[in-house]
Coordinates of C-alpha atoms and ligand atoms in Angstrom, one line a residue:
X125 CA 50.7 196.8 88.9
X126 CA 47.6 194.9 89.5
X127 CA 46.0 195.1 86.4
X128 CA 50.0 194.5 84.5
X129 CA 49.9 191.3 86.6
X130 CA 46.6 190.1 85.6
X131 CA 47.9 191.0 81.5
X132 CA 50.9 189.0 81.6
X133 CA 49.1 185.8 83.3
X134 CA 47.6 185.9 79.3
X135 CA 50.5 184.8 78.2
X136 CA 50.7 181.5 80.8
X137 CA 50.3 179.0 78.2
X138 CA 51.4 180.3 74.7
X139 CA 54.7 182.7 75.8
X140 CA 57.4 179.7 76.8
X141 CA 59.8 179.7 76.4
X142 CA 59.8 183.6 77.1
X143 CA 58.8 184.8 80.5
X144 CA 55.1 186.0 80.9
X145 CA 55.0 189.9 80.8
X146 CA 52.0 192.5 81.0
X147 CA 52.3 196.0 81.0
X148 CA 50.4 199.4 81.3
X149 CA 50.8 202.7 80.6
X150 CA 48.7 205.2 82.7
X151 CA 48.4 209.0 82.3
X152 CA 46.9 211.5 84.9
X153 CA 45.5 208.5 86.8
X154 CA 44.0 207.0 84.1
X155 CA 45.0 203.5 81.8
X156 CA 45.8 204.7 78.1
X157 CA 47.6 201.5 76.5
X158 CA 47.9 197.8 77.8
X159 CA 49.6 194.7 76.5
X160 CA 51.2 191.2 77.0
X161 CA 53.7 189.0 75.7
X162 CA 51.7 186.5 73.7
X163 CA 54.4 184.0 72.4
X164 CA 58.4 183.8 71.5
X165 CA 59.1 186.2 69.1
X166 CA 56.1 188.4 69.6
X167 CA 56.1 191.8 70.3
X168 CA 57.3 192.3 74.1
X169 CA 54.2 193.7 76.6
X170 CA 55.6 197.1 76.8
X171 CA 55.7 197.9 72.8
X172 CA 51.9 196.3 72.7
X173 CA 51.1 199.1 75.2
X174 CA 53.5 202.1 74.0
X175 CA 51.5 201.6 70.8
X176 CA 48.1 201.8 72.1
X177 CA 48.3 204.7 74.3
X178 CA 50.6 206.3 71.5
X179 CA 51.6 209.6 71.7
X180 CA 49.6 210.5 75.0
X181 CA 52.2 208.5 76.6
X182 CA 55.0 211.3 76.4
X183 CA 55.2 212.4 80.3
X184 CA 53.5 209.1 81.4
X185 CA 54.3 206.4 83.4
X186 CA 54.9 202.7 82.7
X187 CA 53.8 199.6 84.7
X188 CA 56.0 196.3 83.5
X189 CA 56.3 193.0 85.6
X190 CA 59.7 192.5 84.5
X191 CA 62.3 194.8 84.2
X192 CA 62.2 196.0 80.2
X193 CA 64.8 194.3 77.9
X194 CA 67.8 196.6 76.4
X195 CA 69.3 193.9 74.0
X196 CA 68.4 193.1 70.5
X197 CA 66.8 190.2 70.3
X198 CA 64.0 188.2 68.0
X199 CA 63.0 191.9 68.3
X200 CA 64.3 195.7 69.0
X201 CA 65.2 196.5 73.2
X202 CA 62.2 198.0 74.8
X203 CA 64.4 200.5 76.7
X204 CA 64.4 202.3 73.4
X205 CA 60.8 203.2 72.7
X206 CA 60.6 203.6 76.5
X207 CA 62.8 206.7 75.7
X208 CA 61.2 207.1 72.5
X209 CA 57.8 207.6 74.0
X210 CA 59.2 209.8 76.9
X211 CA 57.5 208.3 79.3
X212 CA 58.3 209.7 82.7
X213 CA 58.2 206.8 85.5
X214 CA 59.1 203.3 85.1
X215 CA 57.4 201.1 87.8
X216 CA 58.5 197.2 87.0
X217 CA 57.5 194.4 89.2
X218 CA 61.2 193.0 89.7
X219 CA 64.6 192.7 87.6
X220 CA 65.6 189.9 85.0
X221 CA 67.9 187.8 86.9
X222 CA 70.1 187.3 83.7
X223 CA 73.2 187.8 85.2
X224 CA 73.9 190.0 81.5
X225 CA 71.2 191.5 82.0
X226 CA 70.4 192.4 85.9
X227 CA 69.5 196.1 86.8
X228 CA 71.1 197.3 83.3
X229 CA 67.7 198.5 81.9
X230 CA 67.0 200.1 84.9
X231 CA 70.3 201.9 85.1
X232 CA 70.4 202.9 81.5
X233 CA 66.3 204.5 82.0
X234 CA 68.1 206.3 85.0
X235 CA 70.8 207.7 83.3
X236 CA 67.9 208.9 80.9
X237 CA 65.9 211.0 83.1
X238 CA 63.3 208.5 84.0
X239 CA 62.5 207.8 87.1
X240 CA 62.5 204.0 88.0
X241 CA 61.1 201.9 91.3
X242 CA 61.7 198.0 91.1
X243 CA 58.7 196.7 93.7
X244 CA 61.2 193.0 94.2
X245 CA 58.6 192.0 96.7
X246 CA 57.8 188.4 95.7
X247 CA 54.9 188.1 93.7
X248 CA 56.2 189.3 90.3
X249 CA 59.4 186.5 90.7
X250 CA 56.6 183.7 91.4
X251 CA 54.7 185.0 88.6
X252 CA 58.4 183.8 86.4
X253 CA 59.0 181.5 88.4
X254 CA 60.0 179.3 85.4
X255 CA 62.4 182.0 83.8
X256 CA 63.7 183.4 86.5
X257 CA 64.7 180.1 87.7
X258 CA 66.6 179.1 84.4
X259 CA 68.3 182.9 84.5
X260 CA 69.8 182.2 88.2
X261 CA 70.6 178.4 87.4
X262 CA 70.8 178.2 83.8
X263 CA 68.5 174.8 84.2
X264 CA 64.9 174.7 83.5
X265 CA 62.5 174.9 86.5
X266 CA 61.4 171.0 87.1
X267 CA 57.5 170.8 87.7
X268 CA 57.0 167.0 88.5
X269 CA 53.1 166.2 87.5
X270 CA 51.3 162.8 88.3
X271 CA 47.7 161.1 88.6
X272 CA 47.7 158.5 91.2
X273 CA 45.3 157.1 93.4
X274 CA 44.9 157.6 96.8
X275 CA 48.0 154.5 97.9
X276 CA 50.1 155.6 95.5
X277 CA 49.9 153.8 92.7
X278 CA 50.7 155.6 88.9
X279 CA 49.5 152.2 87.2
X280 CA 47.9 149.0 87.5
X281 CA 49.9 145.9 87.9
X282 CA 50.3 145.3 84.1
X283 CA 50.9 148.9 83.7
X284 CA 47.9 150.0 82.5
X285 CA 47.0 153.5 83.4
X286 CA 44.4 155.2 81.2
X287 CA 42.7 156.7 82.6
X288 CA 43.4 157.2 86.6
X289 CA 42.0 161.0 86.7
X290 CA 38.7 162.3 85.0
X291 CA 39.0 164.4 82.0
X292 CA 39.0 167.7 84.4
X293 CA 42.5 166.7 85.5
X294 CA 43.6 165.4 82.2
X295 CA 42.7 168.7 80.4
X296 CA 44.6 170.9 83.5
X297 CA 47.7 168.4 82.6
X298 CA 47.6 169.8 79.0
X299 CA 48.3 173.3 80.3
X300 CA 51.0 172.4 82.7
X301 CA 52.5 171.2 79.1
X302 CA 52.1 174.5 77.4
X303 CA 52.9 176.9 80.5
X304 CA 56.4 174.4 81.0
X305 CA 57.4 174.3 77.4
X306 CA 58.8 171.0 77.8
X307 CA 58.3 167.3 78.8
X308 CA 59.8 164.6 79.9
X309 CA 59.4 160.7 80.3
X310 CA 61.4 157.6 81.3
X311 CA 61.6 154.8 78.6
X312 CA 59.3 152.8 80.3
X313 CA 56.2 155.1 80.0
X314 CA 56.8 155.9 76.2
X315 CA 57.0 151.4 76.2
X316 CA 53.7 151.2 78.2
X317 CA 51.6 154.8 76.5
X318 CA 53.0 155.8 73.6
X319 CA 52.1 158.9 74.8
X320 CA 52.3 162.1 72.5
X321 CA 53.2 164.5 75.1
X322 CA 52.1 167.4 73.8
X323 CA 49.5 170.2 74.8
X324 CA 45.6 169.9 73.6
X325 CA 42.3 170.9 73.2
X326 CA 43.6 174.6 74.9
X327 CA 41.7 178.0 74.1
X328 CA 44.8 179.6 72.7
X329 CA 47.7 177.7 70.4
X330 CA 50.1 176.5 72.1
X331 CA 53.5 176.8 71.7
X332 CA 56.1 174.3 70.5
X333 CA 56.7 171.9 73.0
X334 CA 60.2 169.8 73.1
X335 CA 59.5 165.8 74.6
X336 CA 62.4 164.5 76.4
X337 CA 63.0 161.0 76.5
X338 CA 65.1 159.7 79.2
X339 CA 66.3 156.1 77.2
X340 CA 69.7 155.3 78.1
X341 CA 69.7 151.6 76.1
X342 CA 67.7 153.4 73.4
X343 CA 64.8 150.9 73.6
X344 CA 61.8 153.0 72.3
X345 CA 60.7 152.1 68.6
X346 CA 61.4 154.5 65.8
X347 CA 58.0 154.7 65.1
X348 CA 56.8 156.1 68.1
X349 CA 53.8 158.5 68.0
X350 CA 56.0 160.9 69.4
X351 CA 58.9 160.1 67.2
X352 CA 56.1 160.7 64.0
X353 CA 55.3 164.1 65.0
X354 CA 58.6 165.4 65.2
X355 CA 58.2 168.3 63.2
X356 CA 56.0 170.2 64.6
X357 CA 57.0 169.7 68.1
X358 CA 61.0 168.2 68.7
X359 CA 62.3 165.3 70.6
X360 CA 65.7 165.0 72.8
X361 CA 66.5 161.5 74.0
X362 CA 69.0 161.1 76.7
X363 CA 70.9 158.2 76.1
X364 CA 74.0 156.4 77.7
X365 CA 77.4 156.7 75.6
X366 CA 77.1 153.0 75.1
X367 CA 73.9 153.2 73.2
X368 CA 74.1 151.7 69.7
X369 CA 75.5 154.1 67.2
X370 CA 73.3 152.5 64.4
X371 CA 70.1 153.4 66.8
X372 CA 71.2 156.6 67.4
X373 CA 71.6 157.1 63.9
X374 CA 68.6 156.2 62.7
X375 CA 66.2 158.7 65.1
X376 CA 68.7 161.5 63.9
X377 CA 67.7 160.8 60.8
X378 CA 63.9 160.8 61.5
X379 CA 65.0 164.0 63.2
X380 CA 65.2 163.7 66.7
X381 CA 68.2 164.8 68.6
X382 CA 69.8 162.1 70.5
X383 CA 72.2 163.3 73.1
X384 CA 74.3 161.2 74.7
X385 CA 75.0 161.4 78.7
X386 CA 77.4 160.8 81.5
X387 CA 76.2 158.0 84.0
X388 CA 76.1 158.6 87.7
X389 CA 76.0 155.4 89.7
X390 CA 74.8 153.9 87.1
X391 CA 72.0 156.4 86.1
X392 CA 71.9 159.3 83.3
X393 CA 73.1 162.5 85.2
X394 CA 69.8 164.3 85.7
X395 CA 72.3 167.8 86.3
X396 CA 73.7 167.2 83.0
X397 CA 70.4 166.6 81.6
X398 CA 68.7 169.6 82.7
X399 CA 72.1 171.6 81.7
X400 CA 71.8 170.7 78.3
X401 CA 68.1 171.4 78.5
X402 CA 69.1 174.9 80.0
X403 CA 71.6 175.6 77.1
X404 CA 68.3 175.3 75.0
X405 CA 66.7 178.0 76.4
X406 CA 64.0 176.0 77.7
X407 CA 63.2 177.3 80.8
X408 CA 60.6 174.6 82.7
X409 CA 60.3 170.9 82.1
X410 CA 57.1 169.0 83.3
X411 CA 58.6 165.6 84.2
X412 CA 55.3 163.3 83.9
X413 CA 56.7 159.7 85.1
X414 CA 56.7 157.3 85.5
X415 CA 57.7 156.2 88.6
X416 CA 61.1 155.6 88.2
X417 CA 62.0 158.5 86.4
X418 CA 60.0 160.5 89.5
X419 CA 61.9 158.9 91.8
X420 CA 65.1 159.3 91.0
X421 CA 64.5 163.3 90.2
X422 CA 63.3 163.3 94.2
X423 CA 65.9 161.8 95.2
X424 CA 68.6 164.0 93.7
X425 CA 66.7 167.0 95.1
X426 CA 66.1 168.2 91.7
X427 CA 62.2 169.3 92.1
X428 CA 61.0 173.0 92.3
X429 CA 57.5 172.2 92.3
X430 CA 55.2 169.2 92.1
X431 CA 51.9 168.9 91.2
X432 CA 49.6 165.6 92.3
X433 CA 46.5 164.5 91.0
X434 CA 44.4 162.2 93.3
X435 CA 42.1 160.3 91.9
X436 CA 39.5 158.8 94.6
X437 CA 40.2 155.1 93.5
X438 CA 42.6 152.6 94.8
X439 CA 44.5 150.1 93.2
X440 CA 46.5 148.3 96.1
X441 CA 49.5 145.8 95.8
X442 CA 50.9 145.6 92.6
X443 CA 50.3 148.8 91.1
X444 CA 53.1 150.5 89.9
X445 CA 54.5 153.2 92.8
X446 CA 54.3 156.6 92.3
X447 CA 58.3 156.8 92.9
X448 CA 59.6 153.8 92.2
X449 CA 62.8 154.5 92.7
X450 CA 63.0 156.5 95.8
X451 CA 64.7 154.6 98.9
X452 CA 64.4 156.3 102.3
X453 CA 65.5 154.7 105.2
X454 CA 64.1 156.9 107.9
X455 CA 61.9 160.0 108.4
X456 CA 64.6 162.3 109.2
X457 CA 65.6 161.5 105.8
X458 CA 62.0 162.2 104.0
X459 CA 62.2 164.5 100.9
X460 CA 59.6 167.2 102.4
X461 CA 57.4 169.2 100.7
X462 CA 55.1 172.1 101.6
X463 CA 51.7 172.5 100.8
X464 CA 51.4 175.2 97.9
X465 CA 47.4 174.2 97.3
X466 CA 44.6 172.1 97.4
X467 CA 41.7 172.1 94.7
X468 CA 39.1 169.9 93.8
X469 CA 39.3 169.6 89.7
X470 CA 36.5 167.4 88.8
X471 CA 36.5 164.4 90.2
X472 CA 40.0 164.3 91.4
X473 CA 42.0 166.4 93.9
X474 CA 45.0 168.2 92.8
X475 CA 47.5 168.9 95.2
X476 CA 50.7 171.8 94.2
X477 CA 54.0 171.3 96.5
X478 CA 57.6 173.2 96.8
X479 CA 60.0 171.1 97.9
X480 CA 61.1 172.5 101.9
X481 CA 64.8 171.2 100.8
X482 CA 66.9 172.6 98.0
X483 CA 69.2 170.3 96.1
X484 CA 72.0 172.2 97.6
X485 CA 70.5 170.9 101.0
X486 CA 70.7 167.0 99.9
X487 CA 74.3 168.2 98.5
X488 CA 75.5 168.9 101.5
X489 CA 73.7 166.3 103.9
X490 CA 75.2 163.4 101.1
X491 CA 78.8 164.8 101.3
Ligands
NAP177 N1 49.6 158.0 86.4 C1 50.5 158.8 85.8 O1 50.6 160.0 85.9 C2 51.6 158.1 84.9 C3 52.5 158.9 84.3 C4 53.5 158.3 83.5 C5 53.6 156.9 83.5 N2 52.6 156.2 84.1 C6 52.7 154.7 84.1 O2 54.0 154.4 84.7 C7 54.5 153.2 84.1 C8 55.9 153.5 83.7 O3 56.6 153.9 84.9 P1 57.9 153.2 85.2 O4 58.3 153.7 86.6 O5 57.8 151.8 85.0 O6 58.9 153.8 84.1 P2 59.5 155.2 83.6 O7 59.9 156.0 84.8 O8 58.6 155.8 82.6 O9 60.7 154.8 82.9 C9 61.7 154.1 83.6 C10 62.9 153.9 82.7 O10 63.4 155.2 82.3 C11 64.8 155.2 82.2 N3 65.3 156.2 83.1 C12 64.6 157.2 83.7 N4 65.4 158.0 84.5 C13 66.7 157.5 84.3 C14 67.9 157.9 84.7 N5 68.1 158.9 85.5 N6 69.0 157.1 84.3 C15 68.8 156.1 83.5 N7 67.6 155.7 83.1 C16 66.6 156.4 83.4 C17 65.2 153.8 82.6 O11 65.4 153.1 81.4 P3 66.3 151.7 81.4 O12 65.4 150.7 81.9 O13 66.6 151.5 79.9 O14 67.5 151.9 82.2 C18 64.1 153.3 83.4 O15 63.9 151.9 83.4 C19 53.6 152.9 83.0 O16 52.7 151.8 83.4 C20 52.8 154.1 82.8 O17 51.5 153.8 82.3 C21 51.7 156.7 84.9

């Protein structure tokens, strides 16, 4: 299970939006066929490795990290060559949460003759933690990523903010692109960057990343880099139901999908966002700023996992916060987070964090 683990982690940055799966089939004690889901309608991990250890695997036994698939999808359900191949044992690292799908395969290999064990102990979920997370909530997992300095600040005071971390910490930032399938930015960064958004310079292609655009006045210019490179990777813009139609009418017809959404004290609902997002399929979303957007994701408990990058510089008053929006009035009510990691990339020290609270949590306290 090892070795099926270290397979599927091949798959990190090219498989979204598909979960990351490695498998191997072992005979006698020995490894006779591996494989990995490589991208989105690829061939799944256990096919790759039924058809290297071909017919050898007939009284063998399986290692998956996900419980197989027994639907059709882009391709055939695995369960079936699993039966094909007569393999004996099925060992799979935990089920697919899909609520269609839960314990089904492993029911169905059962009622075949095969013998199945589901280890469920931890690692193999934080390995998907992306998919499984959009199976349970039908939202994509929300992986917040920043450079700031050491007080804080995202930008300088005239918003200037190339470049705060060294190119180590800019090149990890593409692969938290590629490994989340998705992106997302307030207004004002697209305004102050015209950023791209989208992974490069990785080893492997990546694959197709969608660029949210929080915008709800529809202020970004139709001939935003982003906007210009909308066919190889799309855009979504979130925008209020009083944006101008004409707007809105013109990025569809560039071919961006403009969506418009329900306000919530004055602010695009963030849950409806992310549901919309969900019913895409897309199963994380690396929210990159700025500030504002940041903030107000914090604040509605809607962060799984949040990756800083300090940069050892300061910028002091006047520097654009790194949650602009966030008000707290005292500790005890603190968004906390624990710490996941700390690594020195280059120059810059990158810190990963889970938040302590769910949204469910700040729910409940608010009511
Ligand atoms: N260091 C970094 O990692 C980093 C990353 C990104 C950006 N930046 C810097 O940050 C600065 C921009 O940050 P910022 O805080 O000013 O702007 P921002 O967060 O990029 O955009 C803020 C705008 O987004 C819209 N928005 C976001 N969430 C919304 C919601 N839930 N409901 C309604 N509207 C929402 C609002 O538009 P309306 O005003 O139309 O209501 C808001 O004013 C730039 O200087 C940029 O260079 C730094």
């Amino acid at each position: 299970m090892r070795r099926a683990r270290e397979l599927a982690e091949h798959g990190r940055y090219t498989a979204a939006p598909n979960p990351l799966v490695g498998a191997v089939v072992a005979r006698d004690g020995s490894v006779i066929g591996e494989g990995w889901h490589a991208r989105a309608g690829g061939e799944h991990a256990e096919i790759v490795a039924l058809s290297g250890s071909g017919s050898a695997a007939r009284g063998g036994e399986l290692y998956v990290t996900l419980e197989p698939c027994n639907h059709q999808g882009k391709t055939p359900p695995c369960t079936d060559a699993i039966l094909r191949a007569g393999v004996r044992r099925v060992v799979a690292g935990c089920l697919d949460p899909n609520p269609k799908m839960r314990g089904r395969s492993v029911d169905l290999l059962r009622e075949a003759g095969v013998e199945v064990e589901v280890l469920d102990d931890g690692l193999f979920e934080k390995q998907n933690e992306q998919f499984l997370h959009l199976m349970v909530t039908g939202r994509p997992f929300v992986h917040v990523k920043l450079a700031t300095t050491l007080d804080g600040r995202i930008a300088a005071s005239g918003g200037e903010s190339k470049w705060i971390t060294g190119e180590a910490a800019r090149e990890r930032a593409h692969l938290l692109r590629a490994e989340a399938g998705a992106v997302l930015v307030g207004a004002g960064t697209v305004h102050a960057d015209a950023p791209l958004l989208t992974p490069r310079g990785l080893p492997d292609e990546p694959p197709s990343v969608t660029r949210v655009i929080l915008d709800p006045r529809l202020t970004i210019p139709t001939d935003a880099r982003l906007v210009r490179t909308v066919d190889e990777n799309p855009v979504v813009i979130f925008v209020s139901e009083d944006a101008r139609a004409d707007r809105a009418d013109e990025f569809r017809s560039l071919g961006v999908e403009v969506v418009p959404a329900p306000l919530v004290s004055g602010e695009l609902d963030l849950v409806f966002v992310l549901e919309e997002l969900g019913r895409r399929g897309l199963r994380g979303l690396l929210v990159e700023g700025g500030g504002e957007t940041v903030g107000r994701f914090v604040s509605r408990g809607l962060v799984n996992k949040m990756t800083l990058f300090y940069a050892p510089k300061v910028l002091g008053e006047g520097g654009i916060s790194l949650m602009g929006s966030l008000k707290v009035a005292g500790m005890n009510e603190a968004p906390e987070f624990r710490v996941e990691a700390v690594e020195q990339v280059g120059e810059d020290v990158a810190v990963t964090l889970y938040p302590l609270e769910s949204e469910e949590d700040l729910v409940h306290r608010a009511g």
